[in-house]
Coordinates of C-alpha atoms and ligand atoms in Angstrom, one line a residue:
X444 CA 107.8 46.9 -2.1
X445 CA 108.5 50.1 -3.2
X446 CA 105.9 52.4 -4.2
X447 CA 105.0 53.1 -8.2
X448 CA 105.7 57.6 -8.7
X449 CA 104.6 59.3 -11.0
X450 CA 106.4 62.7 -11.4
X451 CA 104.8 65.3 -14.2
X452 CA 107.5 68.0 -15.2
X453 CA 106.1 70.8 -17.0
X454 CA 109.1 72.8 -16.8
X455 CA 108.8 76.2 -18.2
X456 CA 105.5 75.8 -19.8
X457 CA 101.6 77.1 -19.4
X458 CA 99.3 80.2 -18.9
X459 CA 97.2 80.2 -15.9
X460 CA 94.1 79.0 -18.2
X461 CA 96.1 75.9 -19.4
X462 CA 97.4 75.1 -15.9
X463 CA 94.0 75.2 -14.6
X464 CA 92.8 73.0 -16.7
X465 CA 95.2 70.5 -16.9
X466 CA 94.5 70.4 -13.2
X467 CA 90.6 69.9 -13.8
X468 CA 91.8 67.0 -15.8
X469 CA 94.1 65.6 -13.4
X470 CA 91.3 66.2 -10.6
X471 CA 88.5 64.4 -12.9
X472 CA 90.9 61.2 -13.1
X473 CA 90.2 57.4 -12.6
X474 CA 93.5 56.5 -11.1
X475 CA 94.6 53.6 -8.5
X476 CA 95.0 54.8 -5.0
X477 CA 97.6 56.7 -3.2
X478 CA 98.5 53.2 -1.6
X479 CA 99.5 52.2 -4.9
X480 CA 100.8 55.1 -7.3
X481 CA 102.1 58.5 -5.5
X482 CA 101.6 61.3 -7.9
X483 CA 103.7 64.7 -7.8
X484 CA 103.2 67.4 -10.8
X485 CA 105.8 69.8 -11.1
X486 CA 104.3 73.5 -12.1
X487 CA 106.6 76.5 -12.3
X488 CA 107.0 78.2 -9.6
X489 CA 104.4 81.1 -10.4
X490 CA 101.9 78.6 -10.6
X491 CA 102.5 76.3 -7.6
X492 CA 100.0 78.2 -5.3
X493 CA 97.0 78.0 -7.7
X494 CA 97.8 74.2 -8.4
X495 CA 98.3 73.3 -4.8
X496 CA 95.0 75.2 -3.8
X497 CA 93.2 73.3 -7.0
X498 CA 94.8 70.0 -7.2
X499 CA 92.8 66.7 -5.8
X500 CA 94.2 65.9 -1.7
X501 CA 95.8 62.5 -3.5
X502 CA 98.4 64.3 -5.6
X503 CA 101.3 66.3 -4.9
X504 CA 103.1 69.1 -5.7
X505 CA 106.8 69.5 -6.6
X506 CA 108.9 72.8 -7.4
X507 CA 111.2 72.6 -10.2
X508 CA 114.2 74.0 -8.3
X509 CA 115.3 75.6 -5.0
X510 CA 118.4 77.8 -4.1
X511 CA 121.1 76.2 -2.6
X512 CA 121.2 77.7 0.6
X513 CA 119.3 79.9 3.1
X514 CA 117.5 82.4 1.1
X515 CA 118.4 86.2 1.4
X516 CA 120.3 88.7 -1.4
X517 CA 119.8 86.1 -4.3
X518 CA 118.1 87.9 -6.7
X519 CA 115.6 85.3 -8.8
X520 CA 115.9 82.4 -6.6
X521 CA 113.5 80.5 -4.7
X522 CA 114.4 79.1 -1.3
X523 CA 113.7 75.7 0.4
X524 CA 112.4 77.6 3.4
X525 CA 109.6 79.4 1.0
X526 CA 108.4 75.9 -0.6
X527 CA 108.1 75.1 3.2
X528 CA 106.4 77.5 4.4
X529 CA 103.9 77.1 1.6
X530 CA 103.4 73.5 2.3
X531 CA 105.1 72.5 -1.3
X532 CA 106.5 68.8 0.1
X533 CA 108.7 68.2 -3.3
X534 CA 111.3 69.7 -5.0
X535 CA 113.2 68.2 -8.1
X536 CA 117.4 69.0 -8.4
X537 CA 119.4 68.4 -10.9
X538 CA 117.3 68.1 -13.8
X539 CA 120.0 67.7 -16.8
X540 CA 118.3 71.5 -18.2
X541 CA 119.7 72.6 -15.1
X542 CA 122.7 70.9 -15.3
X543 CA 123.7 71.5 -19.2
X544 CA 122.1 75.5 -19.5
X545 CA 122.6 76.7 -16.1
X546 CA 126.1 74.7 -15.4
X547 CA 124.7 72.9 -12.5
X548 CA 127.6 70.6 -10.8
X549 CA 127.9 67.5 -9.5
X550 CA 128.6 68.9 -6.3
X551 CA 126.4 72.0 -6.8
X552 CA 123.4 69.6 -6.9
X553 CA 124.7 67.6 -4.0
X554 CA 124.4 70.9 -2.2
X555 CA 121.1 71.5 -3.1
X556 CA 119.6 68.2 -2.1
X557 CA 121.6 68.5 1.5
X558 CA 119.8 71.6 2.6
X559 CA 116.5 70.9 0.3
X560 CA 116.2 67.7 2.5
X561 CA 117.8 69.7 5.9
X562 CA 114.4 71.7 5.2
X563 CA 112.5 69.1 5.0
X564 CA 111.9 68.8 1.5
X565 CA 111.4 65.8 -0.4
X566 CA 113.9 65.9 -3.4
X567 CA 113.5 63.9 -6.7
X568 CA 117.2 64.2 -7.7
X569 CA 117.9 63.5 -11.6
X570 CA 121.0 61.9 -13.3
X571 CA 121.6 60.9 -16.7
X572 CA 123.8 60.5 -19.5
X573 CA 124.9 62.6 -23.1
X574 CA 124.3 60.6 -26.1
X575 CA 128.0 61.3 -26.6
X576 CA 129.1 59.6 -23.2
X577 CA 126.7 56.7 -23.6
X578 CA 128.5 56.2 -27.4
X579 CA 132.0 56.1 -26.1
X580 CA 130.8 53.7 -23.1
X581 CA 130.8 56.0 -20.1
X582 CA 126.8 55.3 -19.0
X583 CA 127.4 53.7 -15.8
X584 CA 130.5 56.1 -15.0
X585 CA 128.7 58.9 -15.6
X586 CA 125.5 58.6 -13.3
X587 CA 127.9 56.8 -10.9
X588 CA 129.6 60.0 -10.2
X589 CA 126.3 61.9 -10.4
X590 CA 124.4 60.1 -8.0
X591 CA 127.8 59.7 -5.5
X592 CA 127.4 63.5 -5.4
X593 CA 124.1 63.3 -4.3
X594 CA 124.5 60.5 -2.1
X595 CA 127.3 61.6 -0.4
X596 CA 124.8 64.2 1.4
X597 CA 121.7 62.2 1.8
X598 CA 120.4 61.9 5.3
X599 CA 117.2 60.6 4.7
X600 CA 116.9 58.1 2.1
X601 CA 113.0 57.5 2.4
X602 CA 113.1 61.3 1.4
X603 CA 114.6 61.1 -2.4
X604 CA 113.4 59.3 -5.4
X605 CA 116.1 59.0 -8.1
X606 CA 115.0 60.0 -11.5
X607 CA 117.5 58.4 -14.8
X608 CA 116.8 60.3 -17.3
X609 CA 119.7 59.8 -20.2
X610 CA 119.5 63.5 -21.9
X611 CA 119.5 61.8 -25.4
X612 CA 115.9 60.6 -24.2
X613 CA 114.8 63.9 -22.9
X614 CA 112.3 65.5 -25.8
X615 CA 113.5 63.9 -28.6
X616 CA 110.4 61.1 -29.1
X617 CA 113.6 58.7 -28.5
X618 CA 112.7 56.7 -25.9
X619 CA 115.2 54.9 -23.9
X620 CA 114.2 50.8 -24.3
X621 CA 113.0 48.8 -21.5
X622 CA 116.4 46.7 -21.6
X623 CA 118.2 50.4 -22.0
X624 CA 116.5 51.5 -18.7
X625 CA 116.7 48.3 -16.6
X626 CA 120.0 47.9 -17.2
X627 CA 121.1 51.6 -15.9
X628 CA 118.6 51.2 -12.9
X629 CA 119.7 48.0 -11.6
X630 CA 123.6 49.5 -12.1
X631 CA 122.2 52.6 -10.4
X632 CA 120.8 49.7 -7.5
X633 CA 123.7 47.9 -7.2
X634 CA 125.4 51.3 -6.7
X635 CA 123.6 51.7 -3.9
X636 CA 123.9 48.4 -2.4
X637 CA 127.7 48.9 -2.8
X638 CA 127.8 52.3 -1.4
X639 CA 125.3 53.1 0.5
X640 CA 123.4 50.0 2.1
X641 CA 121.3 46.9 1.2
X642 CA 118.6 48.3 3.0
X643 CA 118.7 52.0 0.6
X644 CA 119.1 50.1 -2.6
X645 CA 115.9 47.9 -1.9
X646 CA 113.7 50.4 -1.1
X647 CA 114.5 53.6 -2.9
X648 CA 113.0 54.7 -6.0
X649 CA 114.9 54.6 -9.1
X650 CA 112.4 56.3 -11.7
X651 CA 112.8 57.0 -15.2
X652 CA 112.3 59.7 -17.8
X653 CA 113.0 60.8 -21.4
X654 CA 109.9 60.5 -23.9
X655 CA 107.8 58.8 -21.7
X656 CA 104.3 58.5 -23.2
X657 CA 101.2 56.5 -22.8
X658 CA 102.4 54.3 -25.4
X659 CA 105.6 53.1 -24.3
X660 CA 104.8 53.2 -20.4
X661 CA 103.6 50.0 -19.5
X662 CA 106.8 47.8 -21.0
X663 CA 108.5 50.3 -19.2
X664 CA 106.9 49.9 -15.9
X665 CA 107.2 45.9 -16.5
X666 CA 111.0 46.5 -15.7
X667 CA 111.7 44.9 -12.0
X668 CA 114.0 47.9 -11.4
X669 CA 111.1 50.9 -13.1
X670 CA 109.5 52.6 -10.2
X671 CA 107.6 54.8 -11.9
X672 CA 108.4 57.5 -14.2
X673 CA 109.3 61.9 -14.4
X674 CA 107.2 62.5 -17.8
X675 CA 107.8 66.4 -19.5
X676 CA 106.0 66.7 -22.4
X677 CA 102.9 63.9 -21.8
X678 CA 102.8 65.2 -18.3
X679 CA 100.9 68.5 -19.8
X680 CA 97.9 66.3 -21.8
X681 CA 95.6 64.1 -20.9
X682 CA 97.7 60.6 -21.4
X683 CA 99.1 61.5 -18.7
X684 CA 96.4 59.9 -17.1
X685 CA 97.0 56.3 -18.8
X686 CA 100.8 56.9 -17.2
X687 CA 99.5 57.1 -14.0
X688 CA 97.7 53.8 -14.9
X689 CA 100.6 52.0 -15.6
X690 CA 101.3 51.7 -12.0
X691 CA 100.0 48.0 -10.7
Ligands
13P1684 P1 110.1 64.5 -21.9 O1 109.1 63.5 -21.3 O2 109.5 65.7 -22.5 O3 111.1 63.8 -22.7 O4 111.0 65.1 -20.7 C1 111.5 64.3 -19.7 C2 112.0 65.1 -18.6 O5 112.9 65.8 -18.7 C3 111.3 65.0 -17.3 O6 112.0 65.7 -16.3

């Protein structure tokens, strides 16, 4: 079976105070085993050290973004090799804030999971769909082409975890309904079996995200094709917690 994840996204939020202590939180936790749930939170970058060096041995942490390339004259960017050498195992690409504000590509973030993963890294690589292309019936289309990009420089499978995350979802309380995300993840699956192999589409991760909150994750997680979840906003409180718990 594949193993439940839980990914926690705080994208571009916290104070060192608050980070700690959503870490002493995290750390006081009743949560299943790593057998059965693998947890990665996803501080900014500043923060990583202090939350690796803090954060319980049975969670992991993920950077939010890594250049695309060897590092060198790229002013404000982050290299794979850096998360590396500081012993940061995750990284997530192609998170749709990327994609929409900083005009990520398909092919861009296809890039970036090739040499993330060339590194060593293991990538949690995000598609998902506009409001505007789910309306005029382009869904499936849409992350088809996102996740070929990506899959067209994957070399080690057991290395990513997909993450849908339909961008009408992200933020907006408007959570995407258990039929809504089975139906894309088992489309995203059958992708896989069709283009990739049998073997892939069983066992990788299809995760979801958009609004995910302590309420609404356990129908979610009911879903045969819901292997966990990438939560933003409830990833920075405590019910974060009971999202962990929905794993079983
Ligand atoms: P919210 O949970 O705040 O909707 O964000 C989801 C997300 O973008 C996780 O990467």
């Amino acid at each position: 079976g594949r193993k439940f994840f839980v990914g926690g996204n705080w994208k571009c939020n916290g104070t060192n105070e608050e980070v700690k202590k959503i870490v002493s939180t995290l750390n006081g936790a009743e949560v299943p085993s790593e057998d059965v749930v693998e947890v990665v939170v996803s501080p900014p970058f500043v923060f990583l050290p202090v939350v690796k060096s803090l954060l319980r041995s049975d969670f992991y942490v993920a950077a939010q973004n890594c250049w695309v390339r060897k590092g060198g004259a790229f002013t404000g960017e982050v290299s794979a090799e850096m998360l590396i050498n500081l012993d940061i195992p995750w990284v997530i690409l192609g998170h749709s804030e990327r994609r929409a504000l900083l005009n990520e590509s398909n092919e861009f973030v296809g890039d970036k999971v090739a040499y993330a993963l060339s590194q060593g890294l293991k990538v949690i690589a995000c598609v998902g769909e506009t409001l505007e292309q789910r309306e005029s019936g382009s869904t499936l289309e849409v992350v088809a082409a996102q996740t070929k990009a990506i899959a067209d420089q994957v070399t080690n499978w057991a290395n990513v975890v997909i993450a849908y995350e339909p961008v009408w979802a992200i933020g907006t309380g408007k959570v995407a309904s258990p039929a809504q995300a089975q139906e894309v993840h088992q489309d995203l699956r059958k992708w896989l079996a069709d283009n990739v192999s049998a073997e892939v589409s069983s066992t990788t991760r299809i995760i979801y995200g958009g609004s995910v909150n302590g309420a609404n994750c356990q129908v979610l997680a009911g879903q045969p094709d819901v292997d966990g979840f990438l939560v933003g906003g409830a990833s920075l409180k405590p019910e974060f917690v009971d999202i962990i718990n929905s794993a079983s």
